[in-house]
Each structure stands twice: as C-alpha cells, then as structure tokens.
Coordinates of C-alpha atoms in Angstrom, one line a residue:
Chain A
M1 CA 45.8 -99.1 13.5
Y2 CA 46.7 -95.9 11.9
K3 CA 48.7 -93.3 14.0
T4 CA 48.2 -90.2 12.0
L5 CA 45.5 -88.3 10.3
S6 CA 47.5 -88.4 7.1
E7 CA 47.7 -92.1 7.2
I8 CA 43.9 -92.4 7.8
K9 CA 43.1 -90.0 5.0
Q10 CA 45.2 -92.1 2.5
A11 CA 43.4 -95.3 3.7
L12 CA 40.0 -93.6 3.3
E13 CA 40.9 -92.3 -0.2
S14 CA 42.2 -95.6 -1.3
K15 CA 39.2 -97.4 0.1
A16 CA 41.4 -99.7 2.3
V17 CA 39.0 -98.6 5.1
S18 CA 35.6 -97.0 5.4
S19 CA 34.6 -94.2 7.8
L20 CA 32.2 -96.5 9.5
E21 CA 35.0 -99.2 10.0
L22 CA 37.3 -96.5 11.3
I23 CA 34.9 -94.8 13.7
T24 CA 33.7 -98.3 15.0
H25 CA 37.3 -99.2 15.7
Y26 CA 37.9 -96.0 17.8
L27 CA 34.6 -96.4 19.6
G28 CA 35.8 -100.0 20.4
V29 CA 39.0 -98.8 21.9
I30 CA 37.2 -96.3 24.0
Q31 CA 34.8 -98.9 25.3
Q32 CA 37.5 -101.2 26.2
L33 CA 40.1 -98.8 27.8
N34 CA 37.9 -96.0 29.2
P35 CA 36.9 -97.8 32.3
S36 CA 40.6 -97.9 33.2
L37 CA 41.5 -94.4 32.1
N38 CA 38.4 -92.3 32.7
A39 CA 39.7 -90.0 29.9
M40 CA 36.1 -89.4 28.5
I41 CA 33.2 -87.5 30.2
S42 CA 30.9 -88.5 27.2
V43 CA 31.0 -90.7 24.2
H44 CA 28.6 -89.8 21.3
E45 CA 28.4 -93.3 19.8
Q46 CA 25.2 -93.1 17.9
A47 CA 26.0 -89.6 16.4
A48 CA 29.5 -90.6 15.5
I49 CA 28.3 -93.9 13.7
E50 CA 25.6 -91.8 11.8
A51 CA 28.1 -89.2 10.8
A52 CA 30.5 -92.0 9.6
K53 CA 27.8 -93.6 7.5
Q54 CA 27.0 -90.2 5.9
C55 CA 30.7 -89.7 5.2
D56 CA 30.8 -93.0 3.4
Q57 CA 27.8 -92.2 1.3
L58 CA 29.3 -88.8 0.4
R59 CA 32.6 -90.5 -0.6
A60 CA 30.7 -93.0 -2.8
S61 CA 28.7 -90.3 -4.6
R62 CA 31.4 -87.5 -5.1
S63 CA 34.9 -87.3 -6.4
A64 CA 37.6 -87.0 -3.9
D65 CA 38.4 -83.5 -4.8
T66 CA 35.0 -82.3 -3.9
L67 CA 34.7 -83.9 -0.5
P68 CA 35.3 -81.9 2.7
A69 CA 39.0 -81.9 3.4
L70 CA 38.8 -83.9 6.6
C71 CA 35.9 -86.1 5.7
G72 CA 35.4 -89.0 8.0
L73 CA 38.4 -88.3 10.3
P74 CA 37.9 -88.7 14.0
I75 CA 38.4 -86.1 16.8
I76 CA 37.7 -85.8 20.5
H77 CA 37.0 -82.4 22.0
K78 CA 38.0 -81.3 25.4
D79 CA 34.7 -80.9 27.4
I80 CA 35.1 -77.2 27.5
F81 CA 34.0 -76.4 24.0
C82 CA 30.3 -76.0 23.5
T83 CA 28.8 -78.7 21.3
V84 CA 25.2 -78.8 20.3
Q85 CA 23.2 -82.0 21.2
S86 CA 25.4 -83.0 23.9
K87 CA 26.4 -81.8 27.3
T88 CA 29.4 -79.4 27.8
T89 CA 30.3 -79.9 31.5
C90 CA 33.7 -78.2 31.8
G91 CA 34.5 -81.0 34.3
S92 CA 32.2 -79.3 36.8
Q93 CA 29.0 -80.0 38.8
M94 CA 28.1 -76.4 38.0
L95 CA 27.6 -77.4 34.2
A96 CA 26.9 -81.1 34.7
N97 CA 23.6 -80.7 32.8
F98 CA 24.4 -77.9 30.5
E99 CA 23.5 -78.5 26.9
P100 CA 24.6 -75.6 24.7
H101 CA 22.5 -74.4 21.8
Y102 CA 25.5 -73.5 19.7
D103 CA 29.0 -75.1 18.6
A104 CA 32.2 -73.5 19.6
T105 CA 33.8 -72.0 16.4
I106 CA 36.7 -74.7 16.4
V107 CA 34.1 -77.5 16.8
S108 CA 31.9 -76.1 13.9
R109 CA 34.9 -75.3 11.6
L110 CA 36.2 -78.9 12.0
R111 CA 32.7 -80.4 11.6
Q112 CA 32.3 -78.4 8.4
A113 CA 35.8 -79.9 7.2
G114 CA 34.2 -83.3 7.7
M115 CA 35.5 -84.5 11.0
I116 CA 33.5 -86.7 13.2
Q117 CA 33.5 -86.1 17.0
L118 CA 33.7 -89.3 19.0
G119 CA 33.0 -87.7 22.4
N120 CA 34.1 -85.1 25.1
A121 CA 37.4 -85.7 27.1
N122 CA 37.8 -85.4 30.9
M123 CA 39.6 -82.2 32.3
D124 CA 40.2 -80.4 35.5
E125 CA 37.2 -78.5 36.8
F126 CA 37.0 -75.2 34.6
A127 CA 40.4 -76.0 33.4
M128 CA 41.9 -75.3 36.7
G129 CA 44.6 -77.9 37.7
S130 CA 47.7 -79.6 36.5
S131 CA 46.7 -83.3 37.2
N132 CA 43.1 -83.8 36.1
E133 CA 42.4 -84.6 39.7
T134 CA 39.9 -81.8 40.1
S135 CA 37.3 -83.1 37.8
F136 CA 33.8 -83.5 39.2
F137 CA 33.7 -86.7 37.1
G138 CA 36.7 -88.2 38.7
P139 CA 40.3 -88.3 37.9
C140 CA 41.8 -89.4 34.5
Y141 CA 44.8 -91.8 34.7
N142 CA 48.0 -91.8 32.7
P143 CA 48.0 -94.5 29.9
W144 CA 51.7 -95.1 30.7
S145 CA 51.1 -95.8 34.4
L146 CA 47.7 -96.0 35.9
S147 CA 49.1 -94.8 39.3
H148 CA 50.2 -91.6 37.8
V149 CA 48.3 -88.5 36.7
P150 CA 48.0 -87.6 33.0
G151 CA 48.6 -83.9 33.7
G152 CA 46.1 -81.1 33.2
S153 CA 44.0 -79.4 32.7
S154 CA 43.5 -81.1 29.3
G155 CA 44.6 -84.5 30.8
G156 CA 41.5 -86.4 29.2
S157 CA 42.5 -85.2 25.8
A158 CA 46.2 -86.1 26.1
A159 CA 45.3 -89.5 27.6
A160 CA 42.8 -90.3 24.9
V161 CA 45.4 -89.6 22.1
S162 CA 48.1 -91.4 23.9
A163 CA 45.7 -94.5 24.4
G164 CA 44.6 -94.6 20.9
F165 CA 41.0 -93.4 21.4
S166 CA 41.6 -91.0 18.6
P167 CA 44.6 -89.7 16.5
V168 CA 43.9 -86.2 17.6
A169 CA 42.0 -84.2 20.2
S170 CA 41.4 -80.5 21.0
G171 CA 42.5 -78.9 24.3
T172 CA 42.9 -75.6 25.9
D173 CA 46.0 -74.0 27.3
T174 CA 45.9 -71.1 29.9
G175 CA 49.2 -71.7 31.6
G176 CA 50.3 -75.0 30.2
S177 CA 47.2 -77.0 30.0
I178 CA 48.1 -78.6 26.6
R179 CA 51.8 -78.8 26.9
Q180 CA 52.1 -80.2 30.3
P181 CA 49.7 -83.2 29.8
A182 CA 51.2 -83.8 26.4
A183 CA 54.6 -84.3 28.0
F184 CA 53.2 -86.4 30.6
C185 CA 51.3 -88.6 28.2
G186 CA 54.1 -88.8 25.4
V187 CA 52.2 -87.0 22.8
T188 CA 52.6 -83.8 20.8
G189 CA 50.7 -80.7 21.9
L190 CA 50.7 -77.2 20.4
K191 CA 49.3 -74.0 22.0
P192 CA 49.3 -71.4 19.1
T193 CA 49.8 -67.7 19.5
Y194 CA 47.0 -66.0 21.5
G195 CA 44.3 -65.2 18.9
T196 CA 45.0 -67.9 16.4
L197 CA 42.1 -70.1 17.5
S198 CA 38.7 -68.5 18.3
R199 CA 37.6 -68.7 21.9
Y200 CA 34.0 -68.3 20.9
G201 CA 32.1 -71.3 22.7
M202 CA 35.0 -72.2 24.8
V203 CA 34.1 -71.8 28.5
A204 CA 36.2 -68.8 29.9
F205 CA 38.7 -69.2 32.7
A206 CA 41.2 -66.4 32.1
S207 CA 40.4 -64.5 28.9
T208 CA 43.8 -62.7 28.3
L209 CA 45.6 -66.2 28.6
D210 CA 43.0 -68.8 27.4
Q211 CA 44.0 -70.3 24.0
A212 CA 42.7 -73.5 22.2
G213 CA 45.1 -75.9 20.6
Y214 CA 45.5 -79.5 19.7
F215 CA 47.1 -82.9 20.6
A216 CA 48.2 -85.6 18.2
N217 CA 50.9 -88.1 17.8
D218 CA 52.6 -86.2 14.9
M219 CA 53.2 -82.4 14.6
R220 CA 52.0 -82.5 11.0
D221 CA 48.5 -83.6 12.1
I222 CA 48.2 -80.5 14.2
A223 CA 49.4 -78.3 11.4
L224 CA 46.4 -79.9 9.4
L225 CA 43.9 -79.1 12.2
L226 CA 45.1 -75.5 12.3
D227 CA 44.7 -75.0 8.6
H228 CA 41.0 -76.0 9.0
S229 CA 40.1 -74.1 12.3
A230 CA 42.4 -71.1 12.6
G231 CA 41.8 -67.5 11.6
Q232 CA 39.6 -64.5 12.2
D233 CA 36.3 -65.1 13.8
P234 CA 33.6 -62.3 13.9
N235 CA 32.5 -63.7 17.3
D236 CA 35.9 -63.4 18.9
S237 CA 37.5 -59.9 18.3
T238 CA 40.9 -61.1 19.5
T239 CA 41.4 -63.5 16.8
R240 CA 43.9 -62.8 14.0
N241 CA 44.5 -63.6 10.4
Y242 CA 46.1 -67.0 9.5
P243 CA 47.5 -68.2 6.4
E244 CA 45.3 -69.7 3.8
P245 CA 44.5 -73.4 4.4
N246 CA 47.5 -75.6 3.7
G247 CA 49.6 -72.5 4.2
I248 CA 51.4 -73.7 7.4
A249 CA 51.5 -77.4 6.7
A250 CA 52.9 -76.8 3.3
E251 CA 55.2 -73.8 4.3
Q252 CA 58.8 -74.6 4.5
V253 CA 61.2 -72.8 6.8
G254 CA 63.5 -72.4 3.8
D255 CA 67.2 -72.2 3.8
K256 CA 67.4 -69.9 6.7
P257 CA 69.4 -71.6 9.4
L258 CA 67.4 -71.4 12.6
T259 CA 68.8 -70.6 16.1
I260 CA 67.6 -72.2 19.2
G261 CA 68.1 -70.2 22.4
V262 CA 68.7 -71.8 25.8
P263 CA 67.7 -69.8 28.7
A264 CA 70.5 -68.9 31.1
F265 CA 68.4 -69.9 34.1
M266 CA 68.6 -73.6 32.9
S267 CA 72.1 -73.8 34.4
D268 CA 70.7 -73.0 37.8
H269 CA 67.9 -75.6 37.6
S270 CA 68.5 -79.0 39.2
L271 CA 66.7 -81.4 37.0
P272 CA 66.3 -85.1 37.2
A273 CA 69.2 -86.7 35.4
A274 CA 66.9 -88.3 32.8
I275 CA 65.3 -85.0 31.9
S276 CA 68.7 -83.3 31.7
H277 CA 69.9 -86.1 29.4
A278 CA 66.8 -85.8 27.2
F279 CA 67.4 -82.1 26.9
D280 CA 71.0 -82.5 25.9
E281 CA 70.0 -85.3 23.5
T282 CA 67.3 -83.0 21.9
L283 CA 69.8 -80.2 21.4
A284 CA 72.2 -82.7 19.9
V285 CA 69.5 -83.7 17.3
F286 CA 68.7 -80.1 16.4
K287 CA 72.4 -79.5 16.0
R288 CA 72.7 -82.4 13.6
L289 CA 69.8 -80.9 11.7
G290 CA 71.7 -77.7 11.1
Y291 CA 70.3 -75.6 14.0
S292 CA 72.8 -73.3 15.9
V293 CA 72.5 -72.9 19.7
Q294 CA 73.1 -69.8 21.9
T295 CA 72.2 -68.8 25.4
V296 CA 69.4 -66.3 26.0
E297 CA 68.6 -64.1 29.0
L298 CA 65.0 -64.3 30.3
P299 CA 65.5 -62.8 33.8
H300 CA 61.9 -62.2 34.7
S301 CA 60.8 -65.7 33.8
Q302 CA 61.7 -66.8 37.3
Y303 CA 58.6 -64.6 38.5
A304 CA 56.2 -66.4 36.0
V305 CA 54.6 -68.6 38.6
P306 CA 53.7 -65.9 41.1
T307 CA 52.7 -63.6 38.2
Y308 CA 50.4 -66.2 36.7
Y309 CA 48.8 -67.0 40.0
V310 CA 47.8 -63.5 40.5
I311 CA 46.5 -62.9 36.9
A312 CA 44.8 -66.0 36.1
P313 CA 42.7 -66.2 39.4
A314 CA 41.9 -62.5 39.1
E315 CA 40.4 -63.2 35.7
C316 CA 38.8 -66.4 36.9
S317 CA 37.1 -64.8 39.8
S318 CA 35.5 -62.3 37.3
N319 CA 34.5 -64.9 34.5
L320 CA 33.1 -67.3 37.0
A321 CA 31.0 -64.7 38.7
R322 CA 28.4 -65.6 36.1
Y323 CA 27.7 -69.0 37.8
D324 CA 25.2 -68.0 40.3
G325 CA 22.2 -70.3 39.8
V326 CA 19.9 -67.7 38.3
K327 CA 19.9 -68.5 34.5
Y328 CA 21.6 -71.8 33.8
G329 CA 23.7 -74.5 35.3
F330 CA 23.4 -75.8 38.8
R331 CA 21.0 -74.3 41.4
S332 CA 21.0 -75.0 45.0
S333 CA 17.6 -76.3 46.4
N334 CA 18.4 -75.0 49.9
S335 CA 18.0 -71.3 49.3
H336 CA 15.5 -69.1 51.2
N337 CA 16.4 -65.8 49.4
L338 CA 18.4 -64.5 46.5
E339 CA 21.6 -64.0 48.5
S340 CA 21.5 -67.6 49.8
L341 CA 20.7 -68.8 46.2
Y342 CA 24.1 -67.2 45.1
V343 CA 26.1 -68.4 48.0
N344 CA 24.7 -72.0 48.3
T345 CA 24.8 -72.5 44.5
R346 CA 28.6 -71.6 44.2
T347 CA 29.6 -73.3 47.6
E348 CA 27.8 -76.5 46.7
A349 CA 28.8 -76.8 43.0
F350 CA 32.3 -75.5 42.8
G351 CA 35.2 -77.8 43.8
E352 CA 38.1 -76.9 46.2
E353 CA 40.7 -75.8 43.6
V354 CA 38.1 -73.5 41.9
K355 CA 37.0 -72.0 45.1
R356 CA 40.6 -71.4 46.1
R357 CA 41.3 -69.5 42.9
I358 CA 38.1 -67.4 43.0
L359 CA 39.1 -66.5 46.5
L360 CA 42.7 -65.6 45.6
G361 CA 41.5 -63.7 42.5
T362 CA 38.9 -61.7 44.4
F363 CA 41.5 -60.9 47.1
A364 CA 44.1 -59.7 44.6
L365 CA 41.5 -57.4 43.0
S366 CA 40.0 -56.0 46.4
S367 CA 40.4 -52.6 47.6
G368 CA 43.7 -52.0 49.4
Y369 CA 45.4 -55.1 47.7
Y370 CA 45.0 -54.2 44.0
D371 CA 48.1 -52.3 43.5
A372 CA 50.3 -54.6 45.4
Y373 CA 49.0 -57.8 43.8
Y374 CA 47.1 -57.3 40.4
E375 CA 48.8 -54.1 39.2
Q376 CA 52.3 -55.3 40.2
A377 CA 51.8 -58.8 38.5
S378 CA 50.5 -56.9 35.3
K379 CA 53.7 -54.9 35.2
V380 CA 55.9 -58.0 35.8
R381 CA 54.0 -59.7 32.9
T382 CA 55.1 -56.8 30.6
L383 CA 58.8 -57.4 31.8
I384 CA 58.4 -61.1 30.9
K385 CA 57.0 -60.2 27.5
R386 CA 59.8 -57.7 26.9
D387 CA 62.5 -60.3 27.7
F388 CA 61.1 -62.5 25.0
E389 CA 61.1 -59.7 22.5
Q390 CA 64.6 -59.1 23.3
A391 CA 65.5 -62.8 23.0
F392 CA 63.8 -63.3 19.7
N393 CA 66.0 -60.5 18.2
N394 CA 68.8 -63.1 18.3
V395 CA 67.1 -66.5 18.2
D396 CA 64.2 -68.2 16.4
L397 CA 63.1 -70.7 19.0
I398 CA 63.7 -71.2 22.9
L399 CA 64.0 -74.8 24.1
T400 CA 63.4 -76.0 27.7
P401 CA 62.1 -79.2 29.1
T402 CA 58.2 -79.0 29.3
T403 CA 58.0 -80.0 33.0
P404 CA 60.6 -80.2 35.8
S405 CA 59.6 -83.9 36.4
T406 CA 57.8 -86.7 34.7
A407 CA 54.2 -87.3 35.7
F408 CA 53.7 -87.5 39.4
K409 CA 51.6 -90.1 41.2
V410 CA 47.9 -89.7 41.8
G411 CA 47.1 -87.8 45.1
E412 CA 50.9 -86.8 45.4
K413 CA 50.4 -83.1 45.2
T414 CA 46.6 -82.6 45.9
S415 CA 47.2 -81.2 49.4
D416 CA 50.0 -78.9 48.3
P417 CA 48.9 -76.4 45.7
I418 CA 52.2 -74.7 45.5
A419 CA 54.0 -77.9 44.6
M420 CA 51.2 -78.5 42.0
Y421 CA 51.7 -74.9 40.6
Q422 CA 55.4 -75.4 40.2
S423 CA 54.8 -78.2 37.6
D424 CA 53.9 -75.3 35.2
L425 CA 57.3 -73.6 35.7
Y426 CA 58.5 -74.0 32.1
T427 CA 55.1 -73.4 30.4
L428 CA 53.9 -70.3 32.1
P429 CA 56.3 -67.7 30.6
A430 CA 55.2 -68.3 27.0
S431 CA 51.4 -68.2 28.1
L432 CA 51.9 -64.8 29.9
A433 CA 53.6 -63.4 26.7
G434 CA 50.9 -64.9 24.4
L435 CA 53.5 -66.8 22.4
P436 CA 53.1 -70.1 20.4
A437 CA 54.7 -73.1 22.1
A438 CA 54.7 -76.9 21.7
S439 CA 55.6 -80.0 23.7
F440 CA 56.8 -83.1 22.0
P441 CA 58.0 -86.5 23.2
A442 CA 61.8 -86.7 23.6
G443 CA 62.7 -89.6 26.0
F444 CA 61.5 -91.8 28.9
S445 CA 62.4 -92.1 32.6
E446 CA 61.3 -95.3 34.4
G447 CA 58.6 -96.0 31.8
L448 CA 57.1 -92.4 31.9
P449 CA 57.4 -90.0 29.0
I450 CA 59.6 -86.9 28.9
G451 CA 58.5 -83.9 27.0
M452 CA 60.6 -81.0 25.5
H453 CA 59.3 -77.5 25.0
L454 CA 59.8 -75.1 22.1
A455 CA 58.5 -71.5 22.2
A456 CA 58.6 -69.1 19.2
N457 CA 57.9 -65.4 18.5
R458 CA 54.4 -64.3 18.0
C459 CA 52.7 -65.7 14.9
M460 CA 55.7 -68.0 14.1
E461 CA 54.0 -71.3 14.5
R462 CA 55.6 -72.4 11.3
Y463 CA 59.0 -72.5 13.0
L464 CA 57.5 -74.7 15.7
I465 CA 55.7 -76.9 13.2
Q466 CA 58.6 -77.4 10.9
S467 CA 61.2 -77.9 13.7
V468 CA 59.2 -80.5 15.6
A469 CA 58.2 -82.3 12.4
R470 CA 61.9 -82.4 11.5
F471 CA 62.8 -83.7 14.9
Q472 CA 60.0 -86.3 14.6
Q473 CA 61.5 -87.5 11.2
E474 CA 64.8 -88.1 13.1
T475 CA 63.6 -89.7 16.2
D476 CA 60.9 -92.3 17.2
W477 CA 59.8 -91.1 20.6
H478 CA 56.5 -90.0 19.3
L479 CA 55.8 -93.4 17.8
K480 CA 56.1 -95.3 21.3
Q481 CA 52.7 -96.6 22.6
P482 CA 51.7 -97.4 26.2
N483 CA 50.8 -100.9 27.2
I484 CA 47.6 -100.1 29.1
E485 CA 46.7 -102.4 32.1
R486 CA 43.1 -103.1 31.9
D487 CA 42.5 -102.9 35.6
T488 CA 40.6 -100.1 37.4
P489 CA 43.2 -98.6 39.7
Chain B
M1 CA 45.1 -60.4 67.2
S2 CA 47.4 -63.3 65.9
Q3 CA 48.5 -63.2 62.3
S4 CA 46.5 -66.4 61.6
K5 CA 43.3 -64.9 63.1
K6 CA 43.9 -61.8 60.8
D7 CA 44.3 -64.1 57.7
E8 CA 41.2 -66.0 58.6
Q9 CA 39.3 -62.7 58.9
K10 CA 40.8 -61.6 55.5
L11 CA 39.7 -64.9 54.0
L12 CA 36.1 -64.6 55.3
Y13 CA 35.7 -61.1 54.1
T14 CA 36.9 -62.2 50.7
S15 CA 34.4 -65.1 50.6
T16 CA 31.6 -62.8 51.2
L17 CA 32.8 -60.7 48.2
C18 CA 32.8 -63.7 45.9
K19 CA 29.7 -65.3 47.4
L20 CA 31.2 -68.4 48.8
D21 CA 30.8 -69.8 52.2
I22 CA 33.9 -71.3 53.7
Q23 CA 32.7 -74.0 56.3
Q24 CA 34.1 -74.0 59.8
E25 CA 35.9 -77.2 59.4
D26 CA 37.7 -76.1 56.0
R27 CA 38.8 -72.7 57.4
S28 CA 42.1 -73.7 58.8
S29 CA 43.2 -75.5 55.6
H30 CA 42.1 -72.6 53.5
V31 CA 43.9 -70.2 55.6
N32 CA 47.1 -72.3 55.5
N33 CA 46.9 -72.6 51.8
F34 CA 46.1 -68.9 51.4
E35 CA 49.1 -67.9 53.4
K36 CA 51.4 -70.2 51.5
I37 CA 50.2 -68.9 48.1
L38 CA 50.3 -65.2 49.2
S39 CA 53.9 -65.7 50.4
M40 CA 54.9 -67.1 47.0
I41 CA 53.1 -64.2 45.3
D42 CA 55.0 -61.7 47.6
Q43 CA 58.1 -62.5 45.6
L44 CA 56.7 -60.1 43.0
S45 CA 57.4 -57.3 45.5
E46 CA 61.2 -57.6 44.8
V47 CA 60.8 -56.8 41.2
D48 CA 61.5 -53.0 40.3
T49 CA 58.7 -52.0 38.1
S50 CA 59.1 -48.3 38.3
G51 CA 58.2 -46.8 35.0
V52 CA 56.9 -50.2 33.5
E53 CA 53.4 -50.0 32.2
S54 CA 50.8 -52.7 33.0
Y55 CA 50.1 -55.4 30.6
R56 CA 46.3 -55.2 30.2
Q57 CA 45.6 -57.2 27.0
I58 CA 47.3 -58.3 23.8
T59 CA 46.7 -55.7 21.2
I60 CA 43.4 -56.2 19.3
P61 CA 43.6 -54.8 15.8
L62 CA 40.5 -52.5 15.2
S63 CA 39.9 -53.9 11.7
S64 CA 38.8 -57.2 13.3
L65 CA 35.9 -55.7 15.3
R66 CA 32.5 -56.6 13.8
Q67 CA 29.7 -54.2 12.9
D68 CA 27.7 -53.1 15.9
D69 CA 24.5 -54.6 14.6
A70 CA 21.8 -55.8 16.8
P71 CA 21.0 -59.5 15.8
T72 CA 17.8 -61.2 16.4
S73 CA 17.5 -62.5 19.9
L74 CA 17.4 -66.1 20.5
P75 CA 14.0 -67.8 20.4
I76 CA 12.5 -68.3 23.8
D77 CA 12.1 -71.9 23.3
T78 CA 15.8 -72.3 22.6
L79 CA 16.5 -70.6 25.8
K80 CA 14.1 -72.9 27.7
Q81 CA 16.2 -75.8 26.5
V82 CA 19.3 -74.3 28.1
S83 CA 17.8 -72.8 31.2
P84 CA 15.4 -74.9 33.4
Y85 CA 14.7 -71.8 35.4
L86 CA 12.6 -70.0 32.9
C87 CA 8.9 -69.6 34.2
E88 CA 6.5 -71.2 31.8
S89 CA 3.8 -68.6 32.3
N90 CA 5.7 -65.3 31.9
N91 CA 9.2 -66.4 30.5
L92 CA 11.1 -64.7 33.3
F93 CA 13.9 -66.3 35.4
E94 CA 12.3 -67.5 38.7
V95 CA 14.3 -66.8 41.8
P96 CA 13.7 -66.9 45.6
I97 CA 12.6 -63.7 47.3
V98 CA 15.2 -60.9 46.8
I99 CA 14.5 -58.9 50.1
D100 CA 14.0 -61.2 53.0
E101 CA 12.7 -59.2 55.9
T102 CA 13.1 -62.1 58.3
S103 CA 16.8 -62.2 58.0

C-alpha cells in the first residue's frame, strides 16, 4: 500500500484508487492488527466510510483544482484533541465518557482541508508518561516487538503510523512525547516551535510546554500537514503567523551551506554502541550532503530533566485542578459532601503517574518551597534558552540521538520513575526553550529502530524539514516496515 | 522524628492541598518515589542563578490578542450533552451538601 500522503494524493487524482477503497483498506489493517497493538482507543468506522463516499462524490463532480487540498486523505488523531461526535478520553478514566461539543483547531482545519479521521490513538494518561503504559485503556505495544513499549505519551499515534494504520497521525509533545515514540517506532515526528499549531481543543497538561505536532513516514508529509493546520488562531493567543499554505513545503533552504552543531556534552555520554554508530553515520550523511559540523556548548542542558520535572508538574497540578467531578468527566458515587466529592473523584479516576505529578507540582508551588523549586527551575529554564540562543549564533541545527536507548521492555521502568524520566534526556532541552525539533529513523539495534534528533532555532522549521527530507532521500531507514506478530502479548 | 516520617507528613499535607487521598498501603511507595524525585530536583540548587530572570512564558505578541467581545453563551442543551450533572429542573450543577455539620 501507499507509504506517503503524496503517493496517495497522486493515486486519488489519477483515479487509481477511490477514497472509499483507501479508507476501507486502512480500517481493515486497524481491525486486523489493533488487537495485538492496542494503538487505538476508538475507531470511527462508519463516519470514516461516509466521509470517504462524500469525497468520492465530490471528486466525481468537481475539477481537481477546486477540491479541498487533502480531500480523502486519512489521519488518526491522538485522543487528546477534542473531536465532535466522538469521545475524547485523554487516556484517562476521568474523561472516559467525555464527548466534546467542538473540534480542536487542528482537527477542524484538517477536516476542512478534506482529511478523514479514522479514529483516536492511545496515549499515556493526560500525556504523562514515556511508554504509553499509564493509559487507562491499557498499554500500547511497539510494532517492531510486542514485548517493548512504543514510547509515550503519543505512543498510539507512533505505533499506528509504524504499523500502517494510517500514513500520518497527530500527537502532542510537552517534553518529547512526539519525538521519543517516533524514535522507538521507527517513524518521523516533528514538534514545531511553540505557538505554531493552536492548542485550542487540546486537553492541557503543561501550558508553556504543550505543542501539537505530527507523525509520518516521510518528513514531506509533515510539511504538508503543517501547511494546512498551522498559523494564528483567535482561540489561542499564543499562536504565531506561519507562511502561506505550501510555503514551508515548497521553500528551499537555498544555497546557504548549513552547519550542524554537536553538543560538547555528547563526548561525556556513554551510549550503546549501535546508537553511537548511528549518530556517526548520520553526521557522515549530512557531511556528504554539504553540511559542516562544529561543537556547541549547551552547559545547562544537563539540568533539563530536573528543570522539566518541576515546571511540567507545577503546571499540571494547576491545569488538572479542574477535574473535580462537579461539571463534567468522572464523578465518584461514594461522596457524602462536596469535599469528599472532590477527593474521591480525583483519587478514584486519576492513575498513579498523574497523581505523582500533581503531588510533585503542588509541592513545588506550595508555601515555603516555591522559591527553592519553581522559581529556581524557571531561572534555569532561562539559562537553557540562552545557551541555545548563543549556539544558534554559530550553527543552524543541533544533532543528538533522540533517546539514550532503543525502546525498553514493557514493565521495565514502571516502578522507577527516575529511570523513566531519563529517557527524555535529549528531547527536554528543546521543549524548555520552545524550539522546533524532529526525530527521524537512522538505524536499528537488535531489530529495534534508532532515532536521531535535530533541533533548530525558533520558527526555523524549514531547516528541519529540508534537512530531514534530504537525509531521507539519501537513506532508506524511514522505508523499513515492521513484521507484526499477530499474537496478543 | 525520622526523615522518612517527615517526608510522609509532607506528602500527606501536599495531598490535602491537591485533593487526593493517599491510601495507607500506597504511602511508603509514594514517599520513596517522592524522595528520589526531590533528590534529583535538588541538583538545581547547584546552578548559580543570581541575576537571572525567571522564564515565565514565551512572549505573546499583543497583535495576536482577539477583541474582548462577549460571545453568545452555549445553549443549555449543548451543555447537557457534555455534562450529566446538570439538573433538569433548574439547569444548575447538582453536588452533594457543601457544609456537612456531621463531619
């Protein structure tokens, strides 16, 4: 079947395939493989088939240039984006029956562009996790090995693209939740600059860090999705202008020779041999493509993990205070007064990791500890951002591996939150600085994918898109497909 | 009082602030994880941040703010579809008693 949106678009335009045939194919793959992977929380079979029929009718009655740009192309949305006429659970018992009355901005923009939503992808509860094991709907498994995690929190979206449920999927990234699962599942993932994609209708976790983004097999598909969903939104005052549709996808880096920075701390890190080798090979490919390489200092990035695990839980404790059982979502039936309604609702419906982060964030913001924890972390965040500003005076991109290991085994890190948090080591600095960053496949180790991570300066997505696209023209790591066992683990 | 007892009290106080009940059987694992995480976070104290301003929010351009218009509220029937706790008779959210004189 087709691997990219561009291939599908061409097939639809040449009438080699109809939207209905296409959507039926993807629904069939989901039906066949999802029992093994648990990548989907809900599948919108009827609605998708109806939408495909409408696209075919539209295509039959109108000329190609008057059709919506992405007419009939499939997508899976992470179950964190509000979608009308379907549940948006955020992977939590708290929202297990929540049916929003509006679409998130990125959902409505892509719908208007003609895309067909196949369903909602599994995720860590409220996007808190790095393995997709905290989902109320059960863990999702890695298509490359069912005994390994797909990463998180957007693990379902990454697994879905890797397994061929859809050529593209949406995700969200607060500290690495698109890039880490992209690396673990062998697909391409992009977190744009903070403010590029609207957060309206995206369930909030940590508002100064949360950013939507996309998964695909090929970076050019992500550029296409950005063209049709990015830009200012009156419902999210933190959004920014974005080039006109087709701007980024068509824009060329030009003749300027780009420079890749390699952080000095990389020489102190002891990485598995296969990841080190993949990193060296990736640099070699870029050098062949004409990129120059130099070392950059990012001295405060070593504090990214503790900084993140103060700021994100602090914001989460505030954002999740709204789930009290009064207006919507889960309500405990064992409450005898208002106070016990609050406590029982939250205690019964939140999972362990969410409780842990709410407790940590509440503690960091509490009287007597605020200055030592939240205030200090906010200042270190400024230093991390300044380091990047300094580095981008000399280089255009910064390369590291996406993760310090390949996908770990299911259950391996659930009892050790610190070990789990360390898997975000390379993705957190760009998140704290609000920078665009991407993960792309660059090798394998013992049958599991290895991802490499490029970060760029604010609003310089085009460097990422063009560089990864050029890398993917030179290599075939992104074309490898898993051979999925059809046994429930 | 032992450090671990102090940490448990700290945890229980925090749980009351954020309206969570930590069950007796879960306390030791929560305290253990809490201690480990705080010890990791304590690394931040070694960074010299004197004269550094806090990073509050990425700058929002004022031009992107929308007009302060009061839009029409959502129809009550729409809200009823989202919230099962709206009372049919008066359209108010129904909750258990607020002041419980027996407790």
